[in-house]
Short mmCIF file of C-alpha atoms and ligand atoms in Angstrom, two decimals:
data_model
loop_
_atom_site.label_atom_id
_atom_site.label_comp_id
_atom_site.label_asym_id
_atom_site.label_seq_id
_atom_site.Cartn_x
_atom_site.Cartn_y
_atom_site.Cartn_z
CA MET G 1 -3.09 -31.24 -1.68
CA ILE G 2 -1.65 -29.72 -4.64
CA VAL G 3 -1.05 -31.13 -7.87
CA ILE G 4 0.52 -29.35 -11.06
CA LYS G 5 0.17 -30.54 -14.14
CA ASN G 6 2.52 -29.36 -17.39
CA LEU G 7 3.20 -25.82 -15.77
CA HIS G 8 4.40 -23.16 -18.14
CA LYS G 9 4.94 -19.53 -17.09
CA THR G 10 6.50 -17.02 -19.41
CA PHE G 11 7.26 -13.45 -18.38
CA LYS G 12 7.09 -10.72 -20.62
CA THR G 13 10.07 -8.07 -20.57
CA ASP G 14 11.49 -5.35 -22.41
CA ASP G 15 13.94 -7.91 -24.02
CA GLY G 16 11.52 -10.01 -25.16
CA ASP G 17 9.44 -13.41 -23.60
CA LEU G 18 11.52 -15.16 -21.08
CA GLU G 19 10.12 -18.85 -20.29
CA VAL G 20 10.81 -19.65 -16.77
CA LEU G 21 8.93 -22.86 -16.14
CA LYS G 22 9.08 -24.97 -19.18
CA GLY G 23 6.15 -28.07 -18.42
CA ILE G 24 6.34 -29.07 -14.54
CA ASP G 25 4.45 -31.82 -13.14
CA ALA G 26 4.37 -32.07 -9.31
CA GLU G 27 2.16 -33.24 -6.61
CA ILE G 28 2.06 -32.58 -2.74
CA LYS G 29 0.35 -34.53 -0.29
CA ASP G 30 -1.29 -33.76 2.89
CA GLY G 31 1.15 -33.41 5.55
CA GLU G 32 4.00 -33.79 2.93
CA LYS G 33 6.98 -31.23 3.30
CA VAL G 34 8.77 -30.80 -0.12
CA ALA G 35 11.87 -28.84 -0.28
CA VAL G 36 12.43 -26.87 -3.59
CA ILE G 37 16.33 -26.67 -4.55
CA GLY G 38 18.13 -25.51 -7.46
CA PRO G 39 20.33 -22.49 -8.76
CA SER G 40 19.57 -19.00 -8.50
CA GLY G 41 17.30 -17.52 -11.27
CA SER G 42 15.87 -21.17 -12.03
CA GLY G 43 12.32 -20.41 -11.47
CA LYS G 44 12.07 -21.87 -7.72
CA SER G 45 10.03 -18.58 -6.56
CA THR G 46 8.29 -18.56 -9.66
CA PHE G 47 6.95 -22.00 -9.01
CA LEU G 48 6.09 -21.77 -5.57
CA ARG G 49 4.19 -18.25 -6.28
CA CYS G 50 2.20 -20.08 -8.78
CA MET G 51 0.75 -22.64 -6.32
CA ASN G 52 -1.23 -19.53 -4.74
CA LEU G 53 -1.21 -17.66 -8.09
CA LEU G 54 0.71 -14.67 -6.86
CA GLU G 55 1.81 -15.60 -10.29
CA THR G 56 -0.86 -16.54 -12.98
CA PRO G 57 0.59 -19.67 -14.97
CA THR G 58 0.91 -19.04 -18.83
CA SER G 59 -0.51 -22.62 -19.19
CA GLY G 60 -0.99 -25.61 -16.97
CA GLU G 61 -3.00 -26.81 -14.47
CA VAL G 62 -2.77 -25.71 -10.51
CA TRP G 63 -4.86 -28.18 -8.46
CA PHE G 64 -5.59 -27.14 -4.68
CA ASN G 65 -7.57 -30.22 -2.61
CA GLY G 66 -9.55 -31.35 -5.68
CA THR G 67 -10.42 -28.17 -7.63
CA GLN G 68 -8.56 -26.54 -10.32
CA ILE G 69 -7.82 -23.10 -9.40
CA ASN G 70 -6.22 -21.25 -12.06
CA VAL G 71 -9.35 -21.11 -13.85
CA PRO G 72 -12.03 -18.12 -14.12
CA GLY G 73 -14.62 -17.91 -11.33
CA VAL G 74 -12.46 -19.52 -8.63
CA ASN G 75 -12.47 -17.15 -5.42
CA ILE G 76 -8.51 -17.05 -5.15
CA ASP G 77 -8.84 -15.20 -1.87
CA GLU G 78 -10.93 -18.08 -0.59
CA ILE G 79 -7.77 -20.34 -1.64
CA ARG G 80 -5.02 -18.37 -0.51
CA ALA G 81 -6.56 -18.00 3.04
CA GLN G 82 -6.08 -21.71 3.19
CA MET G 83 -2.11 -21.19 1.89
CA GLY G 84 -0.14 -19.29 3.92
CA MET G 85 3.10 -17.86 2.48
CA VAL G 86 6.20 -16.77 4.03
CA PHE G 87 8.68 -14.37 1.88
CA GLN G 88 12.47 -13.82 2.08
CA HIS G 89 11.92 -10.29 2.81
CA PHE G 90 9.32 -11.06 5.68
CA ASN G 91 6.66 -8.03 4.42
CA LEU G 92 5.59 -7.21 8.03
CA PHE G 93 3.26 -4.63 7.98
CA PRO G 94 5.18 -1.84 9.28
CA HIS G 95 2.75 0.55 10.14
CA LEU G 96 0.91 -2.12 12.44
CA THR G 97 2.28 -3.74 16.13
CA VAL G 98 3.17 -7.18 16.25
CA LYS G 99 -0.28 -8.37 17.54
CA ALA G 100 -2.12 -6.20 14.68
CA ASN G 101 -0.10 -7.98 12.11
CA ILE G 102 -1.47 -11.13 13.32
CA THR G 103 -4.68 -10.57 13.71
CA LEU G 104 -5.51 -8.44 10.93
CA ALA G 105 -6.41 -11.15 8.01
CA PRO G 106 -8.39 -13.74 10.62
CA VAL G 107 -10.57 -10.35 11.64
CA LEU G 108 -11.17 -8.71 8.26
CA LEU G 109 -11.83 -11.92 6.77
CA LYS G 110 -14.30 -12.89 9.66
CA ARG G 111 -12.81 -16.04 10.53
CA MET G 112 -12.69 -14.71 14.50
CA THR G 113 -13.43 -11.72 16.46
CA GLN G 114 -10.67 -9.14 17.48
CA GLN G 115 -10.93 -11.06 20.83
CA GLN G 116 -10.46 -14.21 19.63
CA ALA G 117 -7.62 -13.16 17.26
CA ASP G 118 -5.87 -11.43 19.94
CA GLU G 119 -6.10 -14.55 22.32
CA ARG G 120 -4.80 -16.76 19.42
CA ALA G 121 -1.97 -13.92 18.70
CA ILE G 122 -0.68 -14.21 22.24
CA GLU G 123 -0.65 -17.70 22.21
CA LEU G 124 1.17 -18.35 18.76
CA LEU G 125 3.74 -15.54 20.30
CA LYS G 126 4.47 -17.80 23.14
CA ARG G 127 5.09 -20.48 20.99
CA VAL G 128 7.73 -18.47 19.20
CA ASP G 129 9.01 -16.95 22.44
CA LEU G 130 7.87 -13.51 21.11
CA VAL G 131 4.83 -12.62 23.37
CA GLU G 132 6.85 -9.54 25.14
CA LYS G 133 7.00 -8.21 21.30
CA ALA G 134 2.97 -7.96 20.91
CA ASP G 135 2.60 -4.43 20.96
CA ALA G 136 6.45 -3.47 19.33
CA TYR G 137 6.29 -2.52 15.31
CA PRO G 138 8.36 -4.43 13.16
CA SER G 139 11.36 -1.81 12.85
CA GLN G 140 11.74 -2.82 16.35
CA LEU G 141 12.48 -6.25 15.56
CA SER G 142 15.70 -8.05 14.17
CA GLY G 143 15.20 -9.89 11.17
CA GLY G 144 15.04 -13.30 13.12
CA GLN G 145 11.99 -12.04 15.10
CA LYS G 146 10.37 -10.33 12.09
CA GLN G 147 10.79 -13.95 10.00
CA ARG G 148 9.14 -15.71 13.31
CA ILE G 149 6.33 -13.01 13.74
CA ALA G 150 5.78 -13.60 9.54
CA ILE G 151 5.43 -17.43 10.01
CA VAL G 152 3.03 -16.73 13.06
CA ARG G 153 0.96 -14.13 10.82
CA SER G 154 0.29 -16.91 8.45
CA LEU G 155 -0.53 -19.63 11.24
CA ALA G 156 -3.09 -17.34 12.58
CA MET G 157 -5.15 -18.04 9.66
CA ASN G 158 -5.08 -21.75 10.38
CA PRO G 159 -3.77 -22.56 6.88
CA LYS G 160 -3.90 -26.21 5.45
CA MET G 161 -0.48 -25.64 3.64
CA MET G 162 2.48 -23.19 3.89
CA LEU G 163 4.63 -21.68 1.35
CA PHE G 164 8.22 -20.69 2.25
CA ASP G 165 10.24 -18.84 -0.14
CA GLU G 166 14.00 -18.45 0.97
CA PRO G 167 13.05 -17.64 4.61
CA THR G 168 16.45 -17.55 5.72
CA SER G 169 18.16 -16.17 2.97
CA ALA G 170 17.87 -12.44 3.72
CA LEU G 171 19.13 -13.11 7.64
CA ASP G 172 22.16 -12.54 9.57
CA PRO G 173 23.85 -16.24 9.55
CA GLU G 174 23.57 -15.96 13.59
CA MET G 175 19.46 -15.74 13.27
CA ILE G 176 19.14 -18.42 10.55
CA GLY G 177 18.56 -21.05 13.29
CA GLU G 178 15.92 -19.58 15.31
CA VAL G 179 13.57 -19.41 12.16
CA LEU G 180 14.48 -23.05 10.99
CA GLU G 181 13.53 -24.05 14.40
CA VAL G 182 10.13 -22.56 14.36
CA MET G 183 9.65 -24.26 10.73
CA LYS G 184 10.60 -27.60 12.26
CA GLU G 185 8.13 -27.43 14.85
CA VAL G 186 5.53 -26.25 12.08
CA ALA G 187 6.60 -29.21 10.21
CA ASP G 188 6.21 -31.46 13.25
CA GLN G 189 2.75 -30.53 13.72
CA GLY G 190 1.84 -32.08 10.87
CA MET G 191 1.72 -28.88 8.34
CA THR G 192 1.61 -29.68 4.30
CA MET G 193 4.79 -27.29 3.20
CA ALA G 194 6.59 -26.34 0.09
CA VAL G 195 9.88 -24.67 1.24
CA VAL G 196 12.26 -23.17 -1.58
CA THR G 197 15.71 -23.11 0.50
CA HIS G 198 19.23 -22.89 0.50
CA GLU G 199 19.46 -24.76 3.96
CA MET G 200 20.45 -28.13 2.63
CA LYS G 201 20.62 -29.52 6.17
CA PHE G 202 17.33 -28.61 6.55
CA ALA G 203 16.19 -30.00 3.55
CA ARG G 204 17.60 -33.11 4.74
CA ASP G 205 16.33 -33.19 8.15
CA VAL G 206 12.91 -31.85 7.41
CA ALA G 207 11.77 -32.72 3.99
CA ASP G 208 10.00 -35.82 2.65
CA ARG G 209 10.93 -35.30 -0.68
CA ILE G 210 12.96 -32.80 -2.61
CA PHE G 211 12.62 -31.44 -6.01
CA PHE G 212 15.44 -29.98 -8.23
CA LEU G 213 14.78 -27.38 -10.17
CA ASP G 214 17.08 -26.20 -12.96
CA GLY G 215 16.49 -24.72 -16.73
CA GLY G 216 12.89 -24.97 -16.29
CA HIS G 217 12.05 -28.28 -15.18
CA ILE G 218 12.25 -30.61 -12.27
CA LEU G 219 15.34 -32.45 -13.16
CA GLU G 220 15.33 -34.87 -10.61
CA GLU G 221 13.12 -35.53 -7.43
CA GLY G 222 13.37 -37.82 -4.57
CA THR G 223 13.91 -38.38 -1.04
CA PRO G 224 16.98 -36.47 0.56
CA GLU G 225 18.56 -39.55 0.69
CA GLN G 226 18.14 -40.23 -3.00
CA ILE G 227 18.91 -36.54 -3.90
CA PHE G 228 21.86 -36.02 -1.58
CA ASP G 229 23.75 -39.06 -1.22
CA ALA G 230 22.99 -40.79 -4.53
CA PRO G 231 22.45 -37.87 -7.18
CA LYS G 232 21.62 -39.17 -10.77
CA ASN G 233 21.12 -35.69 -12.74
CA PRO G 234 24.56 -34.45 -13.75
CA ARG G 235 23.36 -30.71 -12.87
CA LEU G 236 22.17 -31.75 -9.38
CA LYS G 237 25.80 -33.65 -8.63
CA ASP G 238 27.11 -30.15 -10.03
CA PHE G 239 24.71 -28.42 -8.19
CA LEU G 240 25.25 -30.23 -4.85
CA SER G 241 29.04 -30.01 -5.07
CA LYS G 242 29.02 -26.19 -5.20
CA VAL G 243 26.40 -26.00 -2.28
CA LEU G 244 27.55 -28.82 0.09
CA MET T 1 0.20 64.07 10.90
CA SER T 2 2.57 61.66 11.94
CA PHE T 3 3.13 58.15 10.56
CA PHE T 4 1.38 56.41 13.41
CA ALA T 5 -1.73 59.01 13.35
CA THR T 6 -1.78 58.05 9.74
CA ILE T 7 -2.07 54.37 10.49
CA GLY T 8 -4.65 55.10 12.95
CA GLN T 9 -7.07 57.07 10.78
CA HIS T 10 -6.83 54.42 8.06
CA LEU T 11 -7.38 51.34 10.39
CA TYR T 12 -10.55 53.42 11.42
CA ASP T 13 -11.59 54.26 8.01
CA ASP T 14 -10.97 50.89 6.60
CA PHE T 15 -12.35 48.83 9.52
CA VAL T 16 -14.36 50.49 11.89
CA VAL T 17 -16.57 52.99 10.05
CA GLU T 18 -19.84 51.58 9.34
CA GLY T 19 -18.65 47.91 10.59
CA ARG T 20 -16.12 47.29 7.38
CA TYR T 21 -14.19 44.72 9.28
CA MET T 22 -17.14 42.57 8.85
CA TYR T 23 -16.34 42.51 4.94
CA ILE T 24 -12.96 40.88 6.27
CA LEU T 25 -14.71 38.48 8.85
CA GLN T 26 -17.48 37.15 6.14
CA GLY T 27 -14.89 36.85 3.62
CA LEU T 28 -12.46 35.12 6.17
CA GLY T 29 -15.45 32.69 6.82
CA ASN T 30 -16.32 32.26 3.05
CA THR T 31 -12.41 31.32 2.25
CA VAL T 32 -12.62 28.77 5.21
CA VAL T 33 -15.73 27.23 4.16
CA ILE T 34 -14.60 26.77 0.47
CA THR T 35 -11.13 25.93 1.24
CA ILE T 36 -11.96 22.99 3.65
CA PHE T 37 -14.84 21.28 1.64
CA ALA T 38 -12.90 21.86 -1.46
CA LEU T 39 -10.18 19.73 0.29
CA ILE T 40 -12.52 17.01 1.35
CA LEU T 41 -13.99 16.67 -1.97
CA GLY T 42 -10.35 16.69 -3.56
CA LEU T 43 -9.03 13.91 -1.00
CA ALA T 44 -12.07 11.69 -1.96
CA LEU T 45 -11.79 12.35 -5.69
CA GLY T 46 -7.73 12.14 -5.51
CA VAL T 47 -7.95 8.68 -3.81
CA ILE T 48 -10.60 7.25 -5.67
CA SER T 49 -8.91 8.34 -8.80
CA SER T 50 -5.40 7.36 -7.95
CA ILE T 51 -6.46 3.65 -6.59
CA ILE T 52 -7.95 3.42 -10.23
CA ASN T 53 -4.48 4.24 -11.62
CA VAL T 54 -2.74 2.00 -9.25
CA PHE T 55 -5.02 -0.93 -9.72
CA TYR T 56 -4.97 -0.14 -13.94
CA ALA T 57 -1.07 -0.35 -13.55
CA ASN T 58 -1.06 -3.57 -11.78
CA GLY T 59 -2.89 -5.34 -14.37
CA LYS T 60 -6.56 -4.80 -13.48
CA ARG T 61 -7.80 -4.19 -17.08
CA GLY T 62 -11.79 -5.47 -17.10
CA PRO T 63 -14.19 -3.45 -19.37
CA LEU T 64 -15.04 -1.20 -16.43
CA MET T 65 -12.01 -0.79 -15.25
CA ARG T 66 -10.45 0.50 -18.89
CA VAL T 67 -13.71 2.88 -18.77
CA LEU T 68 -12.63 4.42 -15.31
CA LYS T 69 -8.98 4.69 -16.53
CA VAL T 70 -10.08 6.86 -19.63
CA ILE T 71 -12.19 8.98 -17.44
CA VAL T 72 -9.72 9.40 -14.85
CA SER T 73 -6.88 10.22 -17.42
CA ILE T 74 -8.87 12.99 -19.38
CA TYR T 75 -9.58 14.38 -15.69
CA ILE T 76 -6.27 14.68 -14.87
CA THR T 77 -5.08 16.02 -18.00
CA VAL T 78 -7.75 18.64 -18.64
CA ILE T 79 -7.49 19.88 -14.99
CA ARG T 80 -3.82 20.02 -14.94
CA GLY T 81 -3.80 21.61 -18.27
CA THR T 82 -6.23 24.46 -17.84
CA PRO T 83 -6.14 27.23 -15.32
CA THR T 84 -8.10 27.03 -11.88
CA VAL T 85 -9.39 30.70 -12.57
CA VAL T 86 -11.08 29.59 -15.78
CA GLN T 87 -11.95 26.23 -14.20
CA LEU T 88 -13.90 28.49 -11.68
CA MET T 89 -15.42 30.63 -14.36
CA ILE T 90 -16.54 27.67 -16.54
CA MET T 91 -18.31 25.95 -13.52
CA TYR T 92 -20.12 29.20 -12.70
CA PHE T 93 -21.16 30.79 -15.92
CA VAL T 94 -21.40 27.60 -18.51
CA ILE T 95 -21.85 24.61 -16.35
CA LEU T 96 -23.87 25.26 -12.97
CA THR T 97 -25.31 28.64 -14.11
CA SER T 98 -28.08 28.50 -10.95
CA GLY T 99 -27.23 27.80 -7.73
CA SER T 100 -25.23 28.60 -4.51
CA PRO T 101 -22.00 30.69 -5.70
CA LEU T 102 -20.38 28.99 -2.41
CA VAL T 103 -21.31 25.51 -3.75
CA ILE T 104 -19.86 26.19 -7.09
CA ALA T 105 -17.05 27.37 -5.81
CA ILE T 106 -16.46 24.45 -3.64
CA LEU T 107 -17.08 22.15 -6.42
CA ALA T 108 -14.61 23.80 -8.87
CA PHE T 109 -12.02 23.92 -6.27
CA GLY T 110 -12.43 20.54 -5.16
CA ILE T 111 -12.52 18.96 -8.73
CA ASN T 112 -9.47 20.89 -9.31
CA SER T 113 -7.66 19.92 -6.06
CA GLY T 114 -8.60 16.03 -6.55
CA ALA T 115 -6.35 15.92 -9.94
CA TYR T 116 -3.27 17.52 -7.89
CA VAL T 117 -4.42 15.12 -5.17
CA SER T 118 -4.54 11.97 -7.11
CA GLU T 119 -0.89 12.21 -8.40
CA VAL T 120 0.54 12.81 -5.08
CA PHE T 121 -1.36 9.83 -3.76
CA ARG T 122 -0.72 7.83 -7.07
CA SER T 123 3.13 8.30 -6.52
CA GLY T 124 2.74 7.53 -2.62
CA ILE T 125 0.64 4.12 -3.20
CA GLN T 126 3.29 3.03 -5.83
CA SER T 127 6.24 4.00 -3.35
CA VAL T 128 4.92 1.26 -0.96
CA ASP T 129 6.84 -1.84 -1.68
CA TYR T 130 4.96 -4.52 -3.80
CA GLY T 131 5.71 -6.90 -1.06
CA GLN T 132 2.99 -5.36 1.36
CA THR T 133 0.62 -6.08 -1.46
CA GLU T 134 1.72 -9.61 -2.11
CA ALA T 135 1.74 -10.35 1.89
CA GLY T 136 -1.92 -9.01 2.08
CA ARG T 137 -3.12 -10.87 -0.97
CA SER T 138 -1.34 -14.08 0.09
CA LEU T 139 -3.39 -14.08 3.40
CA GLY T 140 -6.37 -14.08 1.42
CA LEU T 141 -7.48 -10.34 1.51
CA SER T 142 -8.98 -8.91 -1.29
CA ALA T 143 -7.50 -6.40 -3.64
CA ASN T 144 -9.60 -3.76 -2.07
CA GLN T 145 -8.89 -4.62 1.40
CA THR T 146 -5.21 -4.85 0.64
CA MET T 147 -5.48 -1.54 -0.70
CA PHE T 148 -7.17 0.18 2.29
CA LYS T 149 -6.06 -1.67 5.30
CA ILE T 150 -2.26 -2.21 4.11
CA VAL T 151 -1.39 -0.21 1.31
CA LEU T 152 -3.08 3.29 1.54
CA PRO T 153 -2.34 3.63 5.63
CA GLN T 154 1.42 3.46 4.69
CA ALA T 155 0.88 5.88 1.52
CA ILE T 156 -0.78 8.36 3.54
CA LYS T 157 2.06 8.56 5.89
CA ASN T 158 4.18 9.15 2.58
CA VAL T 159 2.22 11.75 1.28
CA THR T 160 1.21 13.66 4.48
CA PRO T 161 3.76 16.88 3.40
CA ALA T 162 2.54 16.73 0.04
CA ILE T 163 -1.19 16.93 0.97
CA PHE T 164 -0.59 19.64 3.33
CA ASN T 165 1.20 21.39 0.48
CA GLU T 166 -1.95 21.07 -1.79
CA PHE T 167 -3.93 22.57 1.42
CA ILE T 168 -2.05 25.65 1.61
CA THR T 169 -2.14 26.03 -2.38
CA LEU T 170 -5.70 25.26 -2.28
CA LEU T 171 -6.30 27.76 0.61
CA LYS T 172 -4.58 30.65 -1.76
CA GLU T 173 -6.11 29.96 -4.83
CA THR T 174 -9.33 30.11 -3.34
CA SER T 175 -8.39 33.99 -3.48
CA VAL T 176 -9.81 34.04 -6.98
CA SER T 177 -13.12 33.45 -5.88
CA GLY T 178 -13.96 36.93 -6.57
CA TYR T 179 -14.16 36.48 -10.01
CA VAL T 180 -17.71 34.84 -9.92
CA GLY T 181 -18.90 36.96 -7.46
CA ILE T 182 -18.11 35.46 -4.31
CA GLN T 183 -16.99 37.58 -1.25
CA ASP T 184 -13.91 35.65 -0.14
CA LEU T 185 -10.94 37.42 2.24
CA THR T 186 -9.38 38.55 -0.59
CA LYS T 187 -12.64 40.18 -2.16
CA GLY T 188 -13.48 41.43 1.12
CA GLY T 189 -10.38 43.32 1.46
CA ASP T 190 -10.73 45.02 -1.94
CA ILE T 191 -14.35 45.89 -1.26
CA ILE T 192 -12.70 48.21 1.11
CA ARG T 193 -10.30 49.68 -0.63
CA SER T 194 -12.96 50.64 -3.42
CA ILE T 195 -14.76 52.61 -0.71
CA THR T 196 -12.02 54.00 1.22
CA TYR T 197 -9.22 54.34 -1.49
CA ASP T 198 -6.76 52.86 0.74
CA ALA T 199 -5.12 50.17 -1.07
CA PHE T 200 -2.36 49.50 1.82
CA THR T 201 -3.80 48.40 4.82
CA PRO T 202 -6.64 46.31 3.85
CA LEU T 203 -4.28 44.20 1.39
CA LEU T 204 -1.47 44.01 4.29
CA LEU T 205 -4.04 42.84 6.85
CA VAL T 206 -5.56 40.26 4.22
CA ALA T 207 -2.10 39.03 3.46
CA GLY T 208 -1.19 38.82 6.98
CA ILE T 209 -4.34 36.63 7.61
CA TYR T 210 -3.65 34.34 4.94
CA LEU T 211 -0.15 34.12 6.57
CA VAL T 212 -1.08 33.28 10.00
CA ILE T 213 -3.20 30.46 8.43
CA VAL T 214 -0.44 28.90 6.65
CA ILE T 215 1.52 29.01 9.80
CA GLY T 216 -0.98 27.35 11.48
CA LEU T 217 -1.47 24.67 8.82
CA THR T 218 2.34 23.88 9.03
CA GLN T 219 2.31 23.51 12.35
CA ILE T 220 -0.47 21.24 12.37
CA GLN T 221 1.64 19.27 9.78
CA HIS T 222 4.66 18.94 12.02
CA VAL T 223 2.32 17.40 14.45
CA VAL T 224 0.81 15.00 12.40
CA GLU T 225 3.87 13.95 10.74
CA ARG T 226 5.25 13.24 14.35
CA ARG T 227 2.26 11.33 15.11
CA LEU T 228 2.81 8.90 11.61
CA GLN T 229 6.47 8.29 12.22
CA LYS T 230 5.34 6.84 15.76
CA SER T 231 5.63 3.19 13.74
CA ASP T 232 9.39 4.13 12.58
CA ARG T 233 10.97 4.41 16.11
CA HIS T 234 13.72 1.77 16.90
N1 ADP V 301 7.90 -10.53 -12.54
C1 ADP V 301 9.03 -10.90 -13.35
N2 ADP V 301 9.02 -10.50 -14.73
C2 ADP V 301 9.95 -10.70 -15.26
N3 ADP V 301 11.02 -11.74 -15.22
C3 ADP V 301 10.74 -12.45 -13.75
C4 ADP V 301 9.69 -11.97 -12.66
N4 ADP V 301 10.00 -12.87 -11.82
C5 ADP V 301 10.88 -13.53 -11.91
N5 ADP V 301 11.64 -13.39 -13.50
C6 ADP V 301 12.73 -14.22 -13.86
O1 ADP V 301 12.31 -15.44 -13.98
C7 ADP V 301 13.62 -16.02 -13.85
C8 ADP V 301 13.48 -16.97 -12.30
O2 ADP V 301 13.07 -16.20 -11.22
P1 ADP V 301 12.92 -16.63 -9.92
O3 ADP V 301 11.67 -17.76 -9.96
O4 ADP V 301 12.67 -15.67 -8.91
O5 ADP V 301 13.99 -17.61 -9.76
P2 ADP V 301 14.71 -18.26 -8.24
O6 ADP V 301 13.73 -17.87 -7.11
O7 ADP V 301 14.68 -19.65 -8.77
O8 ADP V 301 15.90 -17.42 -8.41
C9 ADP V 301 14.80 -14.99 -13.31
O9 ADP V 301 15.38 -14.88 -14.64
C10 ADP V 301 13.92 -13.68 -13.07
O10 ADP V 301 14.48 -12.50 -13.39
MG1 MG V 302 13.73 -16.94 -5.26
#
């Protein structure tokens, strides 16, 4: 599904250049769930955002379904429509009702008629138990509800893959569970997923593979058992001792 | 003569004799027409130029964008740097030496207003969280779709008070239309003064009419703002 080759990303800042990603090679196969863990500021978000080109790689290659997407001439909107993204701060559209948040993109992009999109929205809202909020505005929702809606909004485009950037980090603790539950359900239905997360239990339960990112490199990757039960890299051991 | 008798005589001479109230009515009509059409033109120019500025600031810098950005920068600098009445006179005496004075005034005031509207919208757009743009783009929407369906609607809410301010300013600025021979509300009152030699009564009426319109606009502003707050209720 996604192949990344020798990915570099340098940000130009007022204090000079900041090299965040220093040559990353990775692959995520169809249906696979990958969790990305690592210390804060290690470049996890940047790595994820390079997958749908919200950040433009400085060099290296990003391939999606057999097409290199970080080259001129690629219709990136077309690619992004197939890759949902869920953000830490939800980013729901505050001027639109819940239902309009969900139907906006499918209708604008002519994937569905308004009526089809409305039906699909209601069906998805039932799945996350929020159908009674269809006509509410985002400001009337709790954080956990907002994030479930944000997930539904992405799903409404029928993406082939979903990117999650710390989807529970901005939530009050009592709301984390309801969002992880929805994510598990999405995972169970076979969605290809890349999830940046600090929820180690979720990573262990749901991920097929885990990337440990630090210092601009994937320092270790492996199954949850390899990463959590038999970590090899000292930085990973140190990181796990702090978060577990 | 008592004060009221004097006032009565003035009112009669200023507005009734020879149907002089028509100077006020026609003037008011012209003022309203110029203001409304200039506002529409100004909004169009302002929104377009602010979007060019924002796209440029967000890193869209192809050759066409660079040219547009330069044009917009010159436009805003020149318009904000020179007096409205001078712009109106240049439009009338230099650029469009023939044509309907009313249309010329609409163009001059509209172009003028657009520069201010542009700055209002630019800050309004930039005050919308960039996460909104990212969410739109991540769903596959184009930059334009994201701008018009997601960012602008939120920006409009932010800028509504400032736009009404601009509307009110524009209404009052059209009072210099007399400089190019247009008989607007102010000029209408002035013509009556030059006939009857009474300055007080016509000017008072003219001022009162502007004031009433502005109060009306302010009321409309409150209604519009309340409507736009709909999605903010908790
Ligand atoms: N747009 C940007 N401009 C400049 N620096 C950035 C930008 N985005 C991220 N960074 C910097 O890159 C580093 C990695 O950021 P990020 O990918 O967000 O890390 P993580 O998600 O692992 O916490 C941080 O030092 C951050 O400050
Ligand atoms: Mg991050």
